[in-house]
Structure formats: C-alpha cells, structure tokens
mmCIF file of C-alpha atoms and ligand atoms in Angstrom:
data_model
loop_
_atom_site.group_PDB
_atom_site.id
_atom_site.type_symbol
_atom_site.label_atom_id
_atom_site.label_comp_id
_atom_site.label_asym_id
_atom_site.label_seq_id
_atom_site.Cartn_x
_atom_site.Cartn_y
_atom_site.Cartn_z
ATOM 1 C CA MET A 1355 0.000 0.000 0.000
ATOM 2 C CA MET A 1356 2.831 2.341 0.911
ATOM 3 C CA ARG A 1357 4.551 1.696 -2.433
ATOM 4 C CA ASN A 1358 1.384 2.371 -4.433
ATOM 5 C CA CYS A 1359 0.722 5.627 -2.611
ATOM 6 C CA VAL A 1360 4.275 6.850 -2.987
ATOM 7 C CA THR A 1361 4.137 5.988 -6.654
ATOM 8 C CA ARG A 1362 1.075 8.196 -6.971
ATOM 9 C CA ASN A 1363 2.899 10.820 -4.955
ATOM 10 C CA LEU A 1364 0.361 10.878 -2.158
ATOM 11 C CA LEU A 1365 0.067 9.188 1.184
ATOM 12 C CA CYS A 1366 -3.122 7.458 2.183
ATOM 13 C CA THR A 1367 -4.136 7.851 5.829
ATOM 14 C CA HIS A 1368 -2.745 4.492 6.853
ATOM 15 C CA CYS A 1369 0.582 5.329 5.284
ATOM 16 C CA GLN A 1370 0.581 8.659 7.108
ATOM 17 C CA ILE A 1371 0.100 6.805 10.394
ATOM 18 C CA LEU A 1372 2.941 4.459 9.518
ATOM 19 C CA ALA A 1373 5.083 7.363 8.390
ATOM 20 C CA ILE A 1374 4.924 9.094 11.768
ATOM 21 C CA CYS A 1375 5.029 6.061 13.988
ATOM 22 C CA GLN A 1376 3.620 2.582 13.998
ATOM 23 C CA PHE A 1377 0.566 0.400 13.456
ATOM 24 C CA SER A 1378 -0.395 0.577 17.133
ATOM 25 C CA LEU A 1379 -1.486 4.196 16.672
ATOM 26 C CA ALA A 1380 -4.434 2.926 14.658
ATOM 27 C CA LEU A 1381 -5.552 0.999 17.755
ATOM 28 C CA GLY A 1382 -5.283 4.042 19.982
ATOM 29 C CA ALA A 1383 -4.886 7.748 19.339
ATOM 30 C CA CYS A 1384 -5.711 7.405 15.636
ATOM 31 C CA GLY A 1385 -8.370 4.762 16.092
ATOM 32 C CA ARG A 1386 -11.293 4.028 18.377
ATOM 33 C CA VAL A 1387 -9.704 5.723 21.396
ATOM 34 C CA GLY A 1388 -8.966 8.936 19.537
ATOM 35 C CA ASN A 1389 -12.401 9.051 17.955
ATOM 36 C CA THR A 1390 -14.136 8.371 21.280
ATOM 37 C CA ALA A 1391 -12.263 11.310 22.752
ATOM 38 C CA PHE A 1392 -12.682 13.611 19.763
ATOM 39 C CA PHE A 1393 -16.363 13.074 18.997
ATOM 40 C CA GLY A 1394 -17.519 12.496 22.565
ATOM 41 C CA PHE A 1395 -15.870 15.647 23.797
ATOM 42 C CA THR A 1396 -16.429 18.045 20.909
ATOM 43 C CA GLU A 1397 -19.936 16.896 19.968
ATOM 44 C CA ILE A 1398 -21.429 16.388 23.415
ATOM 45 C CA CYS A 1399 -19.538 18.782 25.687
ATOM 46 C CA LYS A 1400 -19.360 21.424 22.945
ATOM 47 C CA PRO A 1401 -16.488 23.201 24.742
ATOM 48 C CA LYS A 1402 -15.800 26.877 24.278
ATOM 49 C CA PRO A 1403 -12.419 28.581 24.773
ATOM 50 C CA ARG A 1404 -11.687 29.545 28.400
ATOM 51 C CA GLU A 1405 -14.282 27.152 29.768
ATOM 52 C CA THR A 1406 -13.264 24.791 32.569
ATOM 53 C CA VAL A 1407 -13.248 21.103 31.689
ATOM 54 C CA VAL A 1408 -12.955 18.169 34.111
ATOM 55 C CA VAL A 1409 -11.932 14.693 32.953
ATOM 56 C CA SER A 1410 -12.136 11.532 35.067
ATOM 57 C CA GLY A 1411 -10.050 8.472 34.209
ATOM 58 C CA ALA A 1412 -7.743 11.213 33.034
ATOM 59 C CA ALA A 1413 -4.573 9.139 32.712
ATOM 60 C CA GLY A 1414 -6.291 6.402 30.702
ATOM 61 C CA ALA A 1415 -6.280 6.196 26.931
ATOM 62 C CA VAL A 1416 -9.442 8.212 26.328
ATOM 63 C CA GLY A 1417 -9.080 10.609 29.264
ATOM 64 C CA SER A 1418 -5.519 11.670 28.487
ATOM 65 C CA HIS A 1419 -6.603 12.316 24.900
ATOM 66 C CA VAL A 1420 -9.677 14.343 25.885
ATOM 67 C CA GLY A 1421 -7.687 16.546 28.249
ATOM 68 C CA GLN A 1422 -5.230 17.432 25.521
ATOM 69 C CA ILE A 1423 -7.980 18.232 23.014
ATOM 70 C CA ALA A 1424 -9.545 20.500 25.635
ATOM 71 C CA LYS A 1425 -6.214 22.299 25.967
ATOM 72 C CA ILE A 1426 -5.842 22.617 22.206
ATOM 73 C CA LEU A 1427 -9.316 24.190 22.097
ATOM 74 C CA GLY A 1428 -8.298 26.774 24.695
ATOM 75 C CA CYS A 1429 -9.997 25.347 27.781
ATOM 76 C CA LYS A 1430 -8.732 25.034 31.321
ATOM 77 C CA VAL A 1431 -8.366 21.311 32.066
ATOM 78 C CA ILE A 1432 -8.538 19.484 35.373
ATOM 79 C CA GLY A 1433 -8.051 15.722 35.577
ATOM 80 C CA PHE A 1434 -8.606 13.040 38.189
ATOM 81 C CA ALA A 1435 -6.500 9.881 38.239
ATOM 82 C CA GLY A 1436 -5.571 7.181 40.730
ATOM 83 C CA THR A 1437 -1.947 7.913 41.665
ATOM 84 C CA ASP A 1438 0.201 10.965 42.360
ATOM 85 C CA GLU A 1439 2.604 9.797 39.670
ATOM 86 C CA LYS A 1440 -0.177 9.777 37.051
ATOM 87 C CA CYS A 1441 -1.282 13.236 38.190
ATOM 88 C CA ALA A 1442 2.282 14.538 37.816
ATOM 89 C CA TRP A 1443 2.392 13.078 34.289
ATOM 90 C CA LEU A 1444 -0.855 14.860 33.405
ATOM 91 C CA THR A 1445 0.329 18.277 34.576
ATOM 92 C CA GLU A 1446 4.036 18.071 33.730
ATOM 93 C CA GLN A 1447 3.919 16.191 30.417
ATOM 94 C CA LEU A 1448 0.426 16.693 29.013
ATOM 95 C CA GLY A 1449 -0.230 20.246 30.158
ATOM 96 C CA PHE A 1450 -3.295 19.693 32.346
ATOM 97 C CA HIS A 1451 -3.746 22.783 34.537
ATOM 98 C CA ALA A 1452 -4.342 20.648 37.615
ATOM 99 C CA ALA A 1453 -4.737 16.971 38.435
ATOM 100 C CA GLY A 1454 -5.955 15.344 41.636
ATOM 101 C CA ASN A 1455 -5.534 11.829 42.980
ATOM 102 C CA TYR A 1456 -9.149 10.790 43.496
ATOM 103 C CA ARG A 1457 -8.056 8.244 46.117
ATOM 104 C CA THR A 1458 -6.565 10.879 48.406
ATOM 105 C CA VAL A 1459 -8.077 14.304 47.664
ATOM 106 C CA ASP A 1460 -11.496 15.666 48.551
ATOM 107 C CA ILE A 1461 -12.944 16.103 45.051
ATOM 108 C CA VAL A 1462 -15.217 19.017 45.969
ATOM 109 C CA GLU A 1463 -12.484 20.900 47.835
ATOM 110 C CA PHE A 1464 -10.029 20.243 45.010
ATOM 111 C CA LEU A 1465 -12.450 21.727 42.487
ATOM 112 C CA LYS A 1466 -13.250 24.696 44.704
ATOM 113 C CA THR A 1467 -9.521 25.427 44.746
ATOM 114 C CA HIS A 1468 -8.661 24.719 41.103
ATOM 115 C CA ALA A 1469 -11.955 25.619 39.430
ATOM 116 C CA PRO A 1470 -13.137 28.549 41.546
ATOM 117 C CA ASN A 1471 -15.461 29.712 38.763
ATOM 118 C CA GLY A 1472 -17.118 26.313 38.463
ATOM 119 C CA VAL A 1473 -16.995 23.501 35.911
ATOM 120 C CA ASP A 1474 -18.517 23.933 32.450
ATOM 121 C CA CYS A 1475 -17.825 20.535 30.884
ATOM 122 C CA TYR A 1476 -17.301 17.122 32.431
ATOM 123 C CA PHE A 1477 -16.042 14.149 30.421
ATOM 124 C CA ASP A 1478 -16.933 11.143 32.564
ATOM 125 C CA ASN A 1479 -15.056 7.873 32.163
ATOM 126 C CA VAL A 1480 -15.642 6.434 35.629
ATOM 127 C CA GLY A 1481 -19.034 7.335 37.113
ATOM 128 C CA GLY A 1482 -19.719 6.702 40.810
ATOM 129 C CA GLU A 1483 -19.239 9.089 43.716
ATOM 130 C CA LEU A 1484 -16.453 10.965 41.932
ATOM 131 C CA SER A 1485 -18.919 11.991 39.241
ATOM 132 C CA SER A 1486 -21.600 13.040 41.713
ATOM 133 C CA SER A 1487 -19.006 15.294 43.349
ATOM 134 C CA VAL A 1488 -17.938 16.827 40.036
ATOM 135 C CA MET A 1489 -21.559 17.494 39.044
ATOM 136 C CA SER A 1490 -22.119 19.338 42.312
ATOM 137 C CA GLN A 1491 -19.504 21.861 41.184
ATOM 138 C CA MET A 1492 -20.851 22.514 37.700
ATOM 139 C CA ASN A 1493 -22.024 25.823 36.352
ATOM 140 C CA ASN A 1494 -25.460 26.555 34.990
ATOM 141 C CA PHE A 1495 -25.987 24.887 31.604
ATOM 142 C CA GLY A 1496 -22.939 22.648 32.120
ATOM 143 C CA ARG A 1497 -22.514 19.688 29.760
ATOM 144 C CA VAL A 1498 -21.599 16.154 30.766
ATOM 145 C CA ALA A 1499 -20.445 13.515 28.260
ATOM 146 C CA VAL A 1500 -20.874 10.084 29.832
ATOM 147 C CA CYS A 1501 -18.299 7.896 28.094
ATOM 148 C CA GLY A 1502 -17.882 5.086 30.611
ATOM 149 C CA SER A 1503 -18.467 4.036 34.195
ATOM 150 C CA ILE A 1504 -15.457 1.885 35.005
ATOM 151 C CA SER A 1505 -15.942 2.329 38.761
ATOM 152 C CA SER A 1506 -19.091 0.212 38.485
ATOM 153 C CA TYR A 1507 -17.950 -2.481 36.064
ATOM 154 C CA ASN A 1508 -16.759 -4.933 38.731
ATOM 155 C CA GLU A 1509 -18.712 -3.701 41.726
ATOM 156 C CA THR A 1510 -21.326 -6.243 42.752
ATOM 157 C CA ASP A 1511 -22.029 -5.018 46.298
ATOM 158 C CA PRO A 1512 -25.405 -3.199 45.989
ATOM 159 C CA GLU A 1513 -24.445 -0.795 48.794
ATOM 160 C CA LYS A 1514 -21.249 0.242 47.029
ATOM 161 C CA ARG A 1515 -23.162 0.830 43.803
ATOM 162 C CA LYS A 1516 -25.092 3.668 45.445
ATOM 163 C CA VAL A 1517 -23.900 7.242 45.002
ATOM 164 C CA THR A 1518 -25.008 10.676 46.120
ATOM 165 C CA ILE A 1519 -28.123 11.824 44.290
ATOM 166 C CA THR A 1520 -27.380 14.223 41.406
ATOM 167 C CA GLN A 1521 -30.861 15.241 40.299
ATOM 168 C CA PRO A 1522 -30.931 18.416 42.428
ATOM 169 C CA TYR A 1523 -27.805 19.702 40.631
ATOM 170 C CA ILE A 1524 -29.105 18.577 37.261
ATOM 171 C CA VAL A 1525 -32.330 20.547 37.745
ATOM 172 C CA ALA A 1526 -31.006 23.611 39.540
ATOM 173 C CA LYS A 1527 -28.019 24.054 37.231
ATOM 174 C CA GLN A 1528 -29.957 22.943 34.140
ATOM 175 C CA LEU A 1529 -27.232 20.460 33.216
ATOM 176 C CA LYS A 1530 -27.221 18.515 29.981
ATOM 177 C CA ILE A 1531 -26.033 14.930 30.488
ATOM 178 C CA GLU A 1532 -25.651 12.600 27.541
ATOM 179 C CA GLY A 1533 -24.258 9.117 27.180
ATOM 180 C CA PHE A 1534 -22.732 8.096 23.880
ATOM 181 C CA LEU A 1535 -21.133 5.235 21.990
ATOM 182 C CA VAL A 1536 -18.384 6.091 19.553
ATOM 183 C CA ASN A 1537 -20.157 3.989 16.901
ATOM 184 C CA ARG A 1538 -22.681 6.833 16.629
ATOM 185 C CA TYR A 1539 -20.000 8.684 14.645
ATOM 186 C CA ALA A 1540 -18.981 5.726 12.463
ATOM 187 C CA ASP A 1541 -19.769 7.576 9.262
ATOM 188 C CA ARG A 1542 -17.243 10.262 10.278
ATOM 189 C CA THR A 1543 -14.486 7.865 11.341
ATOM 190 C CA MET A 1544 -11.925 9.268 8.918
ATOM 191 C CA ASP A 1545 -12.650 12.870 9.995
ATOM 192 C CA GLY A 1546 -11.713 11.980 13.573
ATOM 193 C CA ILE A 1547 -8.629 10.004 12.591
ATOM 194 C CA LEU A 1548 -7.326 12.788 10.361
ATOM 195 C CA LYS A 1549 -7.941 15.466 13.003
ATOM 196 C CA ASN A 1550 -6.085 13.487 15.660
ATOM 197 C CA LEU A 1551 -3.301 12.658 13.221
ATOM 198 C CA GLN A 1552 -2.919 16.332 12.378
ATOM 199 C CA TRP A 1553 -2.609 17.287 16.055
ATOM 200 C CA ILE A 1554 -0.056 14.513 16.645
ATOM 201 C CA LYS A 1555 2.028 15.607 13.676
ATOM 202 C CA GLN A 1556 1.892 19.199 14.883
ATOM 203 C CA GLY A 1557 3.189 18.063 18.283
ATOM 204 C CA GLN A 1558 0.038 19.264 20.057
ATOM 205 C CA LEU A 1559 -1.210 15.826 21.036
ATOM 206 C CA LYS A 1560 0.914 13.255 22.854
ATOM 207 C CA TYR A 1561 -0.006 9.638 23.326
ATOM 208 C CA LYS A 1562 1.303 6.873 25.542
ATOM 209 C CA GLU A 1563 1.088 3.131 25.013
ATOM 210 C CA HIS A 1564 1.275 0.589 27.812
ATOM 211 C CA ILE A 1565 2.449 -2.496 25.898
ATOM 212 C CA THR A 1566 2.919 -5.988 27.274
ATOM 213 C CA ASN A 1567 4.443 -8.801 25.254
ATOM 214 C CA GLY A 1568 2.844 -12.137 24.441
ATOM 215 C CA PHE A 1569 -0.593 -13.722 24.611
ATOM 216 C CA ASP A 1570 0.175 -14.939 28.135
ATOM 217 C CA THR A 1571 0.157 -11.354 29.387
ATOM 218 C CA ALA A 1572 -3.357 -10.610 28.054
ATOM 219 C CA VAL A 1573 -5.302 -11.517 31.197
ATOM 220 C CA ASP A 1574 -3.009 -9.566 33.490
ATOM 221 C CA ALA A 1575 -3.073 -6.595 31.094
ATOM 222 C CA PHE A 1576 -6.876 -6.624 31.128
ATOM 223 C CA ILE A 1577 -7.115 -6.874 34.921
ATOM 224 C CA GLY A 1578 -4.510 -4.124 35.107
ATOM 225 C CA LEU A 1579 -7.032 -1.709 33.586
ATOM 226 C CA PHE A 1580 -9.120 -2.035 36.752
ATOM 227 C CA ARG A 1581 -6.082 -1.832 39.025
ATOM 228 C CA GLY A 1582 -5.009 1.305 37.195
ATOM 229 C CA ASP A 1583 -1.693 -0.146 35.985
ATOM 230 C CA ASN A 1584 -1.780 1.724 32.696
ATOM 231 C CA LYS A 1585 -1.037 5.220 31.491
ATOM 232 C CA GLY A 1586 -2.550 5.738 28.039
ATOM 233 C CA LYS A 1587 -3.602 2.878 25.787
ATOM 234 C CA THR A 1588 -3.078 -0.710 26.963
ATOM 235 C CA LEU A 1589 -1.954 -3.062 24.194
ATOM 236 C CA VAL A 1590 -0.823 -6.677 24.088
ATOM 237 C CA LYS A 1591 1.791 -7.404 21.434
ATOM 238 C CA LEU A 1592 1.497 -10.867 19.874
HETATM 239 N N1 LIG B 2744 -18.587 5.308 24.972
HETATM 240 C C1 LIG B 2744 -17.740 4.706 24.145
HETATM 241 O O1 LIG B 2744 -17.972 4.547 22.951
HETATM 242 C C2 LIG B 2744 -16.444 4.209 24.721
HETATM 243 C C3 LIG B 2744 -15.368 3.846 23.881
HETATM 244 C C4 LIG B 2744 -14.171 3.436 24.478
HETATM 245 C C5 LIG B 2744 -14.073 3.390 25.868
HETATM 246 N N2 LIG B 2744 -15.154 3.717 26.637
HETATM 247 C C6 LIG B 2744 -15.076 3.742 28.094
HETATM 248 O O2 LIG B 2744 -14.304 4.862 28.413
HETATM 249 C C7 LIG B 2744 -13.653 4.645 29.654
HETATM 250 C C8 LIG B 2744 -12.179 4.912 29.473
HETATM 251 O O3 LIG B 2744 -11.659 4.009 28.530
HETATM 252 P P1 LIG B 2744 -10.083 3.915 28.330
HETATM 253 O O4 LIG B 2744 -9.832 3.000 27.188
HETATM 254 O O5 LIG B 2744 -9.478 5.260 28.377
HETATM 255 O O6 LIG B 2744 -9.699 3.227 29.683
HETATM 256 P P2 LIG B 2744 -8.308 2.762 30.129
HETATM 257 O O7 LIG B 2744 -7.184 3.318 29.386
HETATM 258 O O8 LIG B 2744 -8.466 1.306 30.161
HETATM 259 O O9 LIG B 2744 -8.200 3.341 31.574
HETATM 260 C C9 LIG B 2744 -8.807 2.727 32.595
HETATM 261 C C10 LIG B 2744 -8.438 3.536 33.829
HETATM 262 O O10 LIG B 2744 -9.588 3.693 34.625
HETATM 263 C C11 LIG B 2744 -9.177 3.923 35.943
HETATM 264 N N3 LIG B 2744 -10.043 3.232 36.886
HETATM 265 C C12 LIG B 2744 -10.173 1.897 37.069
HETATM 266 N N4 LIG B 2744 -11.036 1.632 38.037
HETATM 267 C C13 LIG B 2744 -11.466 2.848 38.517
HETATM 268 C C14 LIG B 2744 -12.370 3.244 39.528
HETATM 269 N N5 LIG B 2744 -13.021 2.343 40.279
HETATM 270 N N6 LIG B 2744 -12.570 4.573 39.716
HETATM 271 C C15 LIG B 2744 -11.931 5.486 38.977
HETATM 272 N N7 LIG B 2744 -11.048 5.178 37.982
HETATM 273 C C16 LIG B 2744 -10.835 3.860 37.763
HETATM 274 C C17 LIG B 2744 -7.745 3.380 36.067
HETATM 275 O O11 LIG B 2744 -6.873 4.467 36.294
HETATM 276 P P3 LIG B 2744 -6.666 5.111 37.763
HETATM 277 O O12 LIG B 2744 -5.291 4.734 38.179
HETATM 278 O O13 LIG B 2744 -6.835 6.551 37.480
HETATM 279 O O14 LIG B 2744 -7.717 4.537 38.676
HETATM 280 C C18 LIG B 2744 -7.454 2.801 34.703
HETATM 281 O O15 LIG B 2744 -6.126 3.010 34.310
HETATM 282 C C19 LIG B 2744 -13.970 3.221 30.067
HETATM 283 O O16 LIG B 2744 -15.002 3.276 31.022
HETATM 284 C C20 LIG B 2744 -14.425 2.563 28.787
HETATM 285 O O17 LIG B 2744 -15.340 1.527 29.061
HETATM 286 C C21 LIG B 2744 -16.309 4.133 26.090
#
C-alpha cells in the first residue's frame, strides 16, 4: 500500500500513520480511542475557549486524549487519576492545569480550589461518587459527556453501587447529560482520525502506550485496567 501511494505521490491515511510512527497508533490515538475522545468531547460537551473542563479516568487512553484536546481548544483542564505519579504526568507532560488523585483528595475541595469559577464541561469515564461530586460543582448549563463508568464495572455489592443523588444539581443548574457510543459517529471515522493525526504531527497531542508482550500477558493486562496499571492505551503485542 505504501509503495502504491508513494508511486502516486500521495500518502493514504494508513501510510501517514505508519510514516509518523507505527501500526499501534491505529488501535489508539488514531483509532477508536482517539475518535471516542474527539467526537464524545467536541460533539457532546461542545467546549468553548476559556471554559473549565474536568476529565475523570484522566490518565487512561481516552481521558488523556480528551484533556489534551480541551487544551488545544483553549480550555482550562482538570483531571482526576488514581496515583500521584499519574497526576504529575498529566500536569508536567500533558499540560493539564491541575490533576488530583481521586483516592486521596477531597474532590469538591479540590475543584473549589482549582476551578473557583465552576466547571462547564465534564467528560466522565468512571461514574460513581467521583462523578456526583464533580456534578455538584458545575455551572449553569454545564454539559456532561458520559463515556464510561469503570468504577461500576466490577462492583457487585449493591451498597457500594449507590452514590449521592445528582438530580438536584441537574435541575437547579440545568445540566445537559448525555451518554454516547463512539459507533454513533462511524460515518465520520476518517474525519476523527485525520484530526487526531494532524494534532499529533503538529506536536500538540501526545499519546502513551502501555504495551505488554505475548498472549500470556493478556489476562493480566486486562485486569490491570481495573487496578489502574496503565497510562494511556493498553496493548498486548502478539
Ligand atoms: N462510549 C464509548 O464509545 C467508549 C469507547 C471506548 C471506551 N469507553 C469507556 O471509556 C472509559 C475509558 O476508557 P479507556 O480505554 O481510556 O480506559 P483505560 O485506558 O483502560 O483506563 C482505565 C483507567 O480507569 C481507571 N479506573 C479503574 N477503576 C477505577 C475506579 N473504580 N474509579 C476510577 N477510575 C478507575 C484506572 O486508572 P486510575 O489509576 O486513574 O484509577 C485505569 O487506568 C472506560 O469506562 C471505557 O469503558 C467508552
């Protein structure tokens, strides 16, 4: 494919991906992950420059991508992740304005400090109590894109599946909350890939891959997603 494109003096998208890096990009930042971040954030949160954006699961594949798009679009970005080291990566390497370890900080107090004017957009990867706390700090007409709810995926204890009620905030602040599946934007797949590719080539968007080697590592790599082992996209190389 590469030879044919070069012969015609143009590079098809796949060759462009290969030209800047490797196949794995098409499984992450220039694939489903990148499109989930791009369409979910831009279409549902509809961010405006200078607005304050909060991302949960911020050091994961989708969250780290969303936070950087928010920055590119001129927003203030605050992330929540599960270790201090991940939070340092978000602020020092990816340019998040602030990042809090959701295991150790008081979410509401953290937002009162770092988002004193309130939260306009929330990109939710995790759900649960963290999300109820974020919604309590949103501004009128705030927008919430519900991408995932990883905090609930393995929780079977009915008591632990209960969170603080959010309806009072939703009504009083007139919030718009919308779940989505990336497949909704399937007919625009190439638009998302090309946009993300452009930002990567311009050096505005960084991506990280957490790669383990061999089929034998697949189970541990999968469980690691719930332990929070990864930064960026988890991949198993066969
Ligand atoms: N709507 C769609 O079309 C679509 C498409 C793709 C993915 N998704 C969803 O989007 C979310 C993010 O996907 P991803 O690929 O970015 O995930 P990922 O890279 O696999 O990241 C998962 C991260 O979630 C965090 N996490 C795990 N358990 C948690 C808990 N109980 N509370 C808070 N954080 C927890 C962990 O980081 P910490 O160390 O920070 O805890 C982990 O590293 C997932 O929920 C996934 O199901 C949705």
